């Protein structure tokens, strides 16, 4: 099926991107954020610049061992606790936790958990 080969939006990671028919299918459009891109150019540029890693909510490149700050109150799934905005998380590990969770960390008072990079800012 072609659905598996369709690229996800590099900006918001939406899986429902579609080719723009007006440009011969070379441009892709994200229906959620409106971002337009050419997958062939995005991959090439990222490889040439050494980019393409995990980025925080403001676009900073994250690496293992970085410290981040949570930018939004987050409900902890399966618990009545909430992770408050402004919580600092030290020594993160980049991972593929599934469901868009690309940061693994340990938070004092909460324990081990996975976070989405779109809800953190590099400290």
Short mmCIF file of N, CA, C and O in Angstrom, two decimals:
data_model
loop_
_atom_site.label_atom_id
_atom_site.label_comp_id
_atom_site.label_asym_id
_atom_site.label_seq_id
_atom_site.Cartn_x
_atom_site.Cartn_y
_atom_site.Cartn_z
N UNK A 1 0.83 -1.19 0.00
CA UNK A 1 0.00 0.00 0.00
C UNK A 1 0.87 1.25 0.00
O UNK A 1 1.94 1.28 0.58
N UNK A 2 0.41 2.32 -0.59
CA UNK A 2 1.13 3.58 -0.63
C UNK A 2 1.09 4.33 0.69
O UNK A 2 1.92 5.15 0.96
N UNK A 3 0.13 4.05 1.55
CA UNK A 3 -0.02 4.77 2.80
C UNK A 3 1.23 4.65 3.66
O UNK A 3 1.67 5.60 4.27
N UNK A 4 1.85 3.47 3.70
CA UNK A 4 3.04 3.27 4.50
C UNK A 4 4.24 4.07 3.98
O UNK A 4 5.12 4.42 4.73
N UNK A 5 4.27 4.37 2.68
CA UNK A 5 5.40 5.08 2.08
C UNK A 5 5.24 6.60 2.17
O UNK A 5 6.17 7.33 1.91
N UNK A 6 4.05 7.09 2.51
CA UNK A 6 3.83 8.53 2.59
C UNK A 6 4.62 9.12 3.75
O UNK A 6 4.61 8.58 4.85
N UNK A 7 5.30 10.25 3.49
CA UNK A 7 6.11 10.86 4.55
C UNK A 7 5.24 11.57 5.58
O UNK A 7 4.18 12.11 5.25
N UNK A 8 5.69 11.57 6.82
CA UNK A 8 5.02 12.33 7.87
C UNK A 8 5.50 13.77 7.81
O UNK A 8 6.60 14.05 7.34
N UNK A 9 4.71 14.68 8.29
CA UNK A 9 5.07 16.10 8.29
C UNK A 9 6.29 16.31 9.19
O UNK A 9 6.30 15.89 10.35
N UNK A 10 7.35 16.96 8.67
CA UNK A 10 8.55 17.18 9.48
C UNK A 10 8.34 18.21 10.58
O UNK A 10 9.11 18.28 11.53
N UNK A 11 7.28 18.99 10.48
CA UNK A 11 7.03 20.03 11.48
C UNK A 11 6.20 19.52 12.65
O UNK A 11 6.57 19.71 13.80
N UNK A 12 5.07 18.86 12.37
CA UNK A 12 4.18 18.41 13.46
C UNK A 12 4.06 16.88 13.53
O UNK A 12 3.36 16.36 14.38
N UNK A 13 4.71 16.16 12.63
CA UNK A 13 4.74 14.70 12.58
C UNK A 13 3.38 14.07 12.28
O UNK A 13 3.14 12.92 12.63
N UNK A 14 2.50 14.83 11.64
CA UNK A 14 1.19 14.31 11.25
C UNK A 14 1.38 13.24 10.17
O UNK A 14 2.15 13.42 9.23
N UNK A 15 0.67 12.15 10.28
CA UNK A 15 0.79 11.05 9.32
C UNK A 15 -0.18 11.17 8.16
O UNK A 15 -0.23 10.30 7.30
N UNK A 16 -0.96 12.26 8.10
CA UNK A 16 -1.99 12.40 7.08
C UNK A 16 -1.61 13.38 5.97
O UNK A 16 -2.47 13.95 5.32
N UNK A 17 -0.32 13.57 5.74
CA UNK A 17 0.14 14.48 4.68
C UNK A 17 -0.26 13.93 3.32
O UNK A 17 -0.41 12.72 3.14
N UNK A 18 -0.42 14.83 2.36
CA UNK A 18 -0.81 14.42 1.02
C UNK A 18 -0.01 15.21 -0.02
O UNK A 18 0.43 16.32 0.24
N UNK A 19 0.17 14.64 -1.23
CA UNK A 19 0.92 15.36 -2.27
C UNK A 19 0.08 16.49 -2.86
O UNK A 19 -1.13 16.35 -3.04
N UNK A 20 0.73 17.60 -3.15
CA UNK A 20 0.08 18.75 -3.78
C UNK A 20 0.05 18.51 -5.28
O UNK A 20 1.09 18.49 -5.93
N UNK A 21 -1.12 18.34 -5.86
CA UNK A 21 -1.27 18.03 -7.28
C UNK A 21 -0.82 19.15 -8.20
O UNK A 21 -0.46 18.92 -9.34
N UNK A 22 -0.80 20.39 -7.72
CA UNK A 22 -0.44 21.53 -8.56
C UNK A 22 1.05 21.56 -8.89
O UNK A 22 1.46 22.18 -9.84
N UNK A 23 1.88 20.90 -8.12
CA UNK A 23 3.32 20.91 -8.33
C UNK A 23 3.85 19.55 -8.77
O UNK A 23 4.97 19.19 -8.49
N UNK A 24 3.02 18.79 -9.43
CA UNK A 24 3.44 17.50 -9.95
C UNK A 24 3.71 16.47 -8.87
O UNK A 24 4.39 15.48 -9.09
N UNK A 25 3.19 16.68 -7.67
CA UNK A 25 3.37 15.72 -6.58
C UNK A 25 4.70 15.83 -5.87
O UNK A 25 5.01 15.04 -5.00
N UNK A 26 5.52 16.85 -6.23
CA UNK A 26 6.82 16.98 -5.57
C UNK A 26 6.69 17.65 -4.20
O UNK A 26 7.52 17.44 -3.34
N UNK A 27 5.66 18.46 -4.01
CA UNK A 27 5.42 19.09 -2.72
C UNK A 27 4.37 18.31 -1.95
O UNK A 27 3.40 17.83 -2.52
N UNK A 28 4.57 18.21 -0.65
CA UNK A 28 3.61 17.56 0.22
C UNK A 28 3.03 18.61 1.15
O UNK A 28 3.70 19.56 1.52
N UNK A 29 1.77 18.43 1.55
CA UNK A 29 1.07 19.38 2.39
C UNK A 29 0.54 18.67 3.63
O UNK A 29 0.00 17.56 3.54
N UNK A 30 0.69 19.32 4.77
CA UNK A 30 0.16 18.77 6.02
C UNK A 30 -1.21 19.40 6.29
O UNK A 30 -1.31 20.64 6.36
N UNK A 31 -2.26 18.60 6.45
CA UNK A 31 -3.59 19.17 6.69
C UNK A 31 -3.74 19.75 8.10
O UNK A 31 -4.63 20.56 8.34
N UNK A 32 -2.88 19.37 9.03
CA UNK A 32 -3.00 19.85 10.41
C UNK A 32 -2.33 21.20 10.63
O UNK A 32 -2.90 22.08 11.26
N UNK A 33 -1.10 21.37 10.12
CA UNK A 33 -0.38 22.62 10.38
C UNK A 33 -0.18 23.46 9.12
O UNK A 33 0.27 24.60 9.21
N UNK A 34 -0.49 22.92 7.93
CA UNK A 34 -0.36 23.67 6.69
C UNK A 34 1.05 23.73 6.13
O UNK A 34 1.29 24.40 5.13
N UNK A 35 2.00 23.04 6.74
CA UNK A 35 3.39 23.05 6.28
C UNK A 35 3.49 22.37 4.92
O UNK A 35 2.88 21.34 4.68
N UNK A 36 4.27 22.96 4.01
CA UNK A 36 4.54 22.38 2.70
C UNK A 36 6.02 22.08 2.58
O UNK A 36 6.84 22.88 3.01
N UNK A 37 6.38 20.93 2.02
CA UNK A 37 7.79 20.55 1.89
C UNK A 37 7.97 19.54 0.77
O UNK A 37 7.03 18.92 0.31
N UNK A 38 9.21 19.42 0.34
CA UNK A 38 9.59 18.43 -0.66
C UNK A 38 10.40 17.38 0.08
O UNK A 38 11.50 17.66 0.55
N UNK A 39 9.90 16.16 0.23
CA UNK A 39 10.60 15.13 1.01
C UNK A 39 12.02 14.85 0.51
O UNK A 39 12.91 14.61 1.30
N UNK A 40 12.24 14.92 -0.80
CA UNK A 40 13.59 14.66 -1.34
C UNK A 40 14.57 15.73 -0.86
O UNK A 40 15.70 15.43 -0.49
N UNK A 41 14.14 16.98 -0.84
CA UNK A 41 15.02 18.07 -0.40
C UNK A 41 15.19 18.07 1.11
O UNK A 41 16.27 18.37 1.61
N UNK A 42 14.14 17.77 1.86
CA UNK A 42 14.22 17.74 3.31
C UNK A 42 15.25 16.72 3.78
O UNK A 42 16.08 17.00 4.61
N UNK A 43 15.22 15.52 3.21
CA UNK A 43 16.14 14.47 3.61
C UNK A 43 17.57 14.84 3.26
O UNK A 43 18.47 14.71 4.08
N UNK A 44 17.78 15.36 2.05
CA UNK A 44 19.11 15.73 1.61
C UNK A 44 19.68 16.84 2.48
O UNK A 44 20.81 16.78 2.94
N UNK A 45 18.91 17.90 2.73
CA UNK A 45 19.36 19.02 3.56
C UNK A 45 19.70 18.55 4.97
O UNK A 45 20.71 18.93 5.54
N UNK A 46 18.87 17.69 5.53
CA UNK A 46 19.11 17.22 6.90
C UNK A 46 20.38 16.39 6.97
O UNK A 46 21.16 16.51 7.91
N UNK A 47 20.61 15.56 5.97
CA UNK A 47 21.81 14.73 5.99
C UNK A 47 23.06 15.58 5.80
O UNK A 47 24.07 15.35 6.44
N UNK A 48 22.99 16.58 4.90
CA UNK A 48 24.15 17.43 4.65
C UNK A 48 24.52 18.28 5.85
O UNK A 48 25.68 18.52 6.14
N UNK A 49 23.52 18.77 6.58
CA UNK A 49 23.76 19.65 7.72
C UNK A 49 23.93 18.90 9.03
O UNK A 49 24.13 19.51 10.07
N UNK A 50 23.81 17.57 9.01
CA UNK A 50 23.93 16.79 10.23
C UNK A 50 22.73 16.97 11.14
O UNK A 50 22.79 16.73 12.32
N UNK A 51 21.62 17.42 10.56
CA UNK A 51 20.41 17.65 11.34
C UNK A 51 19.49 16.44 11.24
O UNK A 51 19.89 15.39 10.79
N UNK A 52 18.25 16.65 11.62
CA UNK A 52 17.26 15.60 11.51
C UNK A 52 17.04 14.88 12.82
O UNK A 52 16.30 13.93 12.89
N UNK A 53 17.68 15.34 13.89
CA UNK A 53 17.50 14.74 15.19
C UNK A 53 16.23 15.22 15.85
O UNK A 53 15.37 15.84 15.24
N UNK A 54 16.12 14.97 17.12
CA UNK A 54 14.95 15.37 17.89
C UNK A 54 15.09 16.84 18.28
O UNK A 54 16.13 17.27 18.76
N UNK A 55 14.01 17.60 18.06
CA UNK A 55 14.02 19.03 18.37
C UNK A 55 12.94 19.34 19.41
O UNK A 55 11.90 18.70 19.43
N UNK A 56 13.22 20.35 20.26
CA UNK A 56 12.26 20.74 21.28
C UNK A 56 11.17 21.63 20.67
O UNK A 56 11.12 21.83 19.45
N UNK A 57 10.31 22.19 21.51
CA UNK A 57 9.17 22.98 21.04
C UNK A 57 9.57 24.24 20.29
O UNK A 57 8.80 24.74 19.47
N UNK A 58 10.76 24.77 20.53
CA UNK A 58 11.19 25.99 19.85
C UNK A 58 12.23 25.72 18.77
O UNK A 58 12.77 26.65 18.19
N UNK A 59 12.54 24.46 18.50
CA UNK A 59 13.43 24.11 17.40
C UNK A 59 14.86 23.81 17.77
O UNK A 59 15.68 23.58 16.90
N UNK A 60 15.20 23.82 19.05
CA UNK A 60 16.57 23.49 19.47
C UNK A 60 16.81 22.00 19.33
O UNK A 60 15.95 21.19 19.69
N UNK A 61 17.97 21.62 18.84
CA UNK A 61 18.34 20.22 18.69
C UNK A 61 18.65 19.63 20.06
O UNK A 61 19.43 20.21 20.82
N UNK A 62 18.04 18.50 20.39
CA UNK A 62 18.26 17.84 21.68
C UNK A 62 19.24 16.69 21.53
O UNK A 62 19.34 16.08 20.47
N UNK A 63 19.96 16.40 22.62
CA UNK A 63 20.92 15.29 22.64
C UNK A 63 20.81 14.57 23.97
O UNK A 63 20.27 15.11 24.95
N UNK A 64 21.32 13.34 24.01
CA UNK A 64 21.34 12.59 25.26
C UNK A 64 22.09 13.38 26.32
O UNK A 64 23.13 13.98 26.05
N UNK A 65 21.55 13.40 27.56
CA UNK A 65 22.21 14.09 28.66
C UNK A 65 21.78 15.53 28.84
O UNK A 65 22.15 16.17 29.83
N UNK A 66 21.00 16.08 27.91
CA UNK A 66 20.53 17.47 28.03
C UNK A 66 19.53 17.59 29.18
O UNK A 66 18.94 16.61 29.62
N UNK A 67 19.34 18.82 29.62
CA UNK A 67 18.28 19.14 30.57
C UNK A 67 17.21 19.91 29.83
O UNK A 67 17.51 20.74 28.97
N UNK A 68 15.95 19.62 30.15
CA UNK A 68 14.83 20.29 29.50
C UNK A 68 13.85 20.77 30.56
O UNK A 68 13.85 20.30 31.70
N UNK A 69 12.99 21.72 30.15
CA UNK A 69 11.94 22.23 31.02
C UNK A 69 10.60 21.97 30.35
O UNK A 69 10.43 22.22 29.15
N UNK A 70 9.64 21.46 31.11
CA UNK A 70 8.30 21.18 30.59
C UNK A 70 7.60 22.53 30.39
O UNK A 70 7.64 23.39 31.26
N UNK A 71 6.97 22.73 29.22
CA UNK A 71 6.36 24.03 28.91
C UNK A 71 4.85 24.05 29.08
O UNK A 71 4.22 25.09 28.91
N UNK A 72 4.25 22.92 29.44
CA UNK A 72 2.80 22.83 29.55
C UNK A 72 2.46 21.82 30.63
O UNK A 72 3.17 20.82 30.80
N UNK A 73 1.40 22.05 31.40
CA UNK A 73 0.95 21.05 32.37
C UNK A 73 0.57 19.78 31.62
O UNK A 73 -0.18 19.84 30.64
N UNK A 74 1.11 18.65 32.06
CA UNK A 74 0.85 17.38 31.40
C UNK A 74 0.22 16.40 32.37
O UNK A 74 0.77 16.15 33.44
N UNK A 75 -0.92 15.84 32.01
CA UNK A 75 -1.57 14.81 32.83
C UNK A 75 -0.79 13.53 32.64
O UNK A 75 -0.49 13.14 31.53
N UNK A 76 -0.45 12.88 33.74
CA UNK A 76 0.29 11.63 33.67
C UNK A 76 -0.71 10.50 33.49
O UNK A 76 -1.58 10.29 34.33
N UNK A 77 -0.58 9.80 32.38
CA UNK A 77 -1.51 8.74 32.02
C UNK A 77 -1.53 7.65 33.10
O UNK A 77 -0.49 7.20 33.54
N UNK A 78 -2.71 7.24 33.50
CA UNK A 78 -2.86 6.18 34.48
C UNK A 78 -2.64 6.65 35.91
O UNK A 78 -2.49 5.84 36.81
N UNK A 79 -2.62 7.95 36.13
CA UNK A 79 -2.36 8.49 37.45
C UNK A 79 -3.21 9.75 37.64
O UNK A 79 -3.67 10.35 36.68
N UNK A 80 -3.37 10.15 38.88
CA UNK A 80 -4.10 11.40 39.14
C UNK A 80 -3.14 12.58 39.22
O UNK A 80 -3.56 13.71 39.43
N UNK A 81 -1.83 12.33 39.04
CA UNK A 81 -0.82 13.38 39.11
C UNK A 81 -0.76 14.17 37.82
O UNK A 81 -1.13 13.69 36.74
N UNK A 82 -0.25 15.40 37.94
CA UNK A 82 -0.01 16.26 36.79
C UNK A 82 1.42 16.75 36.85
O UNK A 82 1.89 17.17 37.91
N UNK A 83 2.11 16.69 35.74
CA UNK A 83 3.46 17.22 35.63
C UNK A 83 3.31 18.70 35.29
O UNK A 83 2.78 19.05 34.24
N UNK A 84 3.71 19.57 36.19
CA UNK A 84 3.49 21.01 36.05
C UNK A 84 4.45 21.66 35.07
O UNK A 84 5.61 21.25 34.95
N UNK A 85 3.97 22.71 34.40
CA UNK A 85 4.82 23.50 33.52
C UNK A 85 5.94 24.11 34.36
O UNK A 85 5.72 24.52 35.49
N UNK A 86 7.14 24.14 33.81
CA UNK A 86 8.28 24.67 34.54
C UNK A 86 9.10 23.60 35.24
O UNK A 86 10.18 23.88 35.76
N UNK A 87 8.63 22.35 35.23
CA UNK A 87 9.37 21.26 35.84
C UNK A 87 10.64 21.01 35.03
O UNK A 87 10.59 20.86 33.82
N UNK A 88 11.78 20.99 35.71
CA UNK A 88 13.05 20.76 35.02
C UNK A 88 13.38 19.27 35.07
O UNK A 88 13.31 18.64 36.12
N UNK A 89 13.76 18.74 33.93
CA UNK A 89 14.10 17.32 33.81
C UNK A 89 15.56 17.25 33.36
O UNK A 89 15.92 17.80 32.32
N UNK A 90 16.39 16.58 34.15
CA UNK A 90 17.81 16.49 33.84
C UNK A 90 18.15 15.14 33.22
O UNK A 90 17.48 14.14 33.46
N UNK A 91 19.23 15.13 32.46
CA UNK A 91 19.81 13.91 31.90
C UNK A 91 18.80 13.08 31.10
O UNK A 91 18.56 11.92 31.41
N UNK A 92 18.26 13.68 30.05
CA UNK A 92 17.30 12.96 29.21
C UNK A 92 18.02 11.98 28.29
O UNK A 92 19.22 12.11 28.06
N UNK A 93 17.28 10.99 27.80
CA UNK A 93 17.78 10.05 26.81
C UNK A 93 16.82 10.08 25.62
O UNK A 93 15.61 10.01 25.81
N UNK A 94 17.35 10.20 24.43
CA UNK A 94 16.51 10.18 23.24
C UNK A 94 16.18 8.73 22.91
O UNK A 94 17.04 7.87 22.92
N UNK A 95 14.91 8.48 22.64
CA UNK A 95 14.47 7.12 22.38
C UNK A 95 13.28 7.15 21.44
O UNK A 95 12.77 8.22 21.09
N UNK A 96 12.83 5.99 21.04
CA UNK A 96 11.61 5.88 20.26
C UNK A 96 10.62 5.10 21.09
O UNK A 96 10.45 3.89 20.92
N UNK A 97 9.99 5.80 22.02
CA UNK A 97 9.05 5.16 22.93
C UNK A 97 7.72 4.83 22.30
O UNK A 97 6.86 4.24 22.92
N UNK A 98 7.51 5.22 21.05
CA UNK A 98 6.26 4.96 20.38
C UNK A 98 5.23 6.04 20.70
O UNK A 98 5.30 6.70 21.73
N UNK A 99 4.31 6.25 19.81
CA UNK A 99 3.27 7.24 20.01
C UNK A 99 3.78 8.66 20.05
O UNK A 99 3.16 9.53 20.63
N UNK A 100 4.95 8.90 19.46
CA UNK A 100 5.50 10.24 19.44
C UNK A 100 6.34 10.59 20.65
O UNK A 100 6.88 11.68 20.74
N UNK A 101 6.44 9.69 21.60
CA UNK A 101 7.24 9.92 22.79
C UNK A 101 8.70 9.63 22.45
O UNK A 101 9.08 8.49 22.28
N UNK A 102 9.51 10.68 22.33
CA UNK A 102 10.89 10.50 21.89
C UNK A 102 11.93 10.86 22.94
O UNK A 102 13.11 10.92 22.65
N UNK A 103 11.49 11.11 24.18
CA UNK A 103 12.42 11.40 25.28
C UNK A 103 12.11 10.46 26.44
O UNK A 103 10.96 10.38 26.88
N UNK A 104 13.11 9.74 26.91
CA UNK A 104 12.99 8.91 28.10
C UNK A 104 13.72 9.62 29.23
O UNK A 104 14.80 10.16 29.03
N UNK A 105 13.10 9.65 30.42
CA UNK A 105 13.72 10.37 31.53
C UNK A 105 13.20 9.85 32.86
O UNK A 105 12.26 9.08 32.91
N UNK A 106 13.86 10.30 33.93
CA UNK A 106 13.40 10.03 35.29
C UNK A 106 13.12 11.38 35.93
O UNK A 106 13.98 12.27 35.95
N UNK A 107 11.92 11.52 36.48
CA UNK A 107 11.52 12.78 37.11
C UNK A 107 11.38 12.53 38.60
O UNK A 107 10.63 11.63 39.02
N UNK A 108 12.11 13.31 39.43
CA UNK A 108 12.02 13.13 40.89
C UNK A 108 10.58 13.27 41.37
O UNK A 108 9.87 14.20 40.99
N UNK A 109 10.13 12.33 42.18
CA UNK A 109 8.78 12.35 42.71
C UNK A 109 7.76 11.70 41.80
O UNK A 109 6.63 11.47 42.20
N UNK A 110 8.14 11.43 40.56
CA UNK A 110 7.22 10.82 39.60
C UNK A 110 7.75 9.47 39.14
O UNK A 110 7.03 8.49 39.11
N UNK A 111 9.03 9.42 38.77
CA UNK A 111 9.64 8.19 38.31
C UNK A 111 9.98 8.23 36.84
O UNK A 111 9.99 9.30 36.21
N UNK A 112 10.23 7.08 36.25
CA UNK A 112 10.60 6.97 34.84
C UNK A 112 9.38 7.20 33.97
O UNK A 112 8.29 6.70 34.27
N UNK A 113 9.58 7.98 32.91
CA UNK A 113 8.48 8.20 31.97
C UNK A 113 9.02 8.67 30.63
O UNK A 113 10.20 9.02 30.51
N UNK A 114 8.17 8.63 29.62
CA UNK A 114 8.51 9.10 28.28
C UNK A 114 7.76 10.41 28.04
O UNK A 114 6.61 10.56 28.43
N UNK A 115 8.44 11.34 27.37
CA UNK A 115 7.84 12.63 27.04
C UNK A 115 7.91 12.87 25.53
O UNK A 115 8.76 12.32 24.85
N UNK A 116 7.04 13.73 25.05
CA UNK A 116 7.10 14.17 23.66
C UNK A 116 7.94 15.45 23.62
O UNK A 116 7.77 16.33 24.45
N UNK A 117 8.81 15.54 22.64
CA UNK A 117 9.70 16.70 22.54
C UNK A 117 8.94 18.00 22.29
O UNK A 117 9.45 19.07 22.58
N UNK A 118 7.74 17.92 21.77
CA UNK A 118 6.96 19.14 21.50
C UNK A 118 6.47 19.83 22.77
O UNK A 118 6.01 20.97 22.72
N UNK A 119 6.60 19.17 23.93
CA UNK A 119 6.16 19.75 25.19
C UNK A 119 7.31 20.15 26.10
O UNK A 119 7.10 20.42 27.28
N UNK A 120 8.54 20.18 25.57
CA UNK A 120 9.69 20.58 26.39
C UNK A 120 10.51 21.64 25.67
O UNK A 120 10.41 21.80 24.45
N UNK A 121 11.31 22.36 26.44
CA UNK A 121 12.23 23.37 25.92
C UNK A 121 13.58 23.09 26.54
O UNK A 121 13.69 22.81 27.73
N UNK A 122 14.62 23.19 25.73
CA UNK A 122 15.98 22.94 26.22
C UNK A 122 16.32 23.95 27.30
O UNK A 122 16.09 25.15 27.14
N UNK A 123 16.83 23.47 28.43
CA UNK A 123 17.14 24.37 29.56
C UNK A 123 18.54 24.93 29.45
O UNK A 123 19.39 24.42 28.80
#
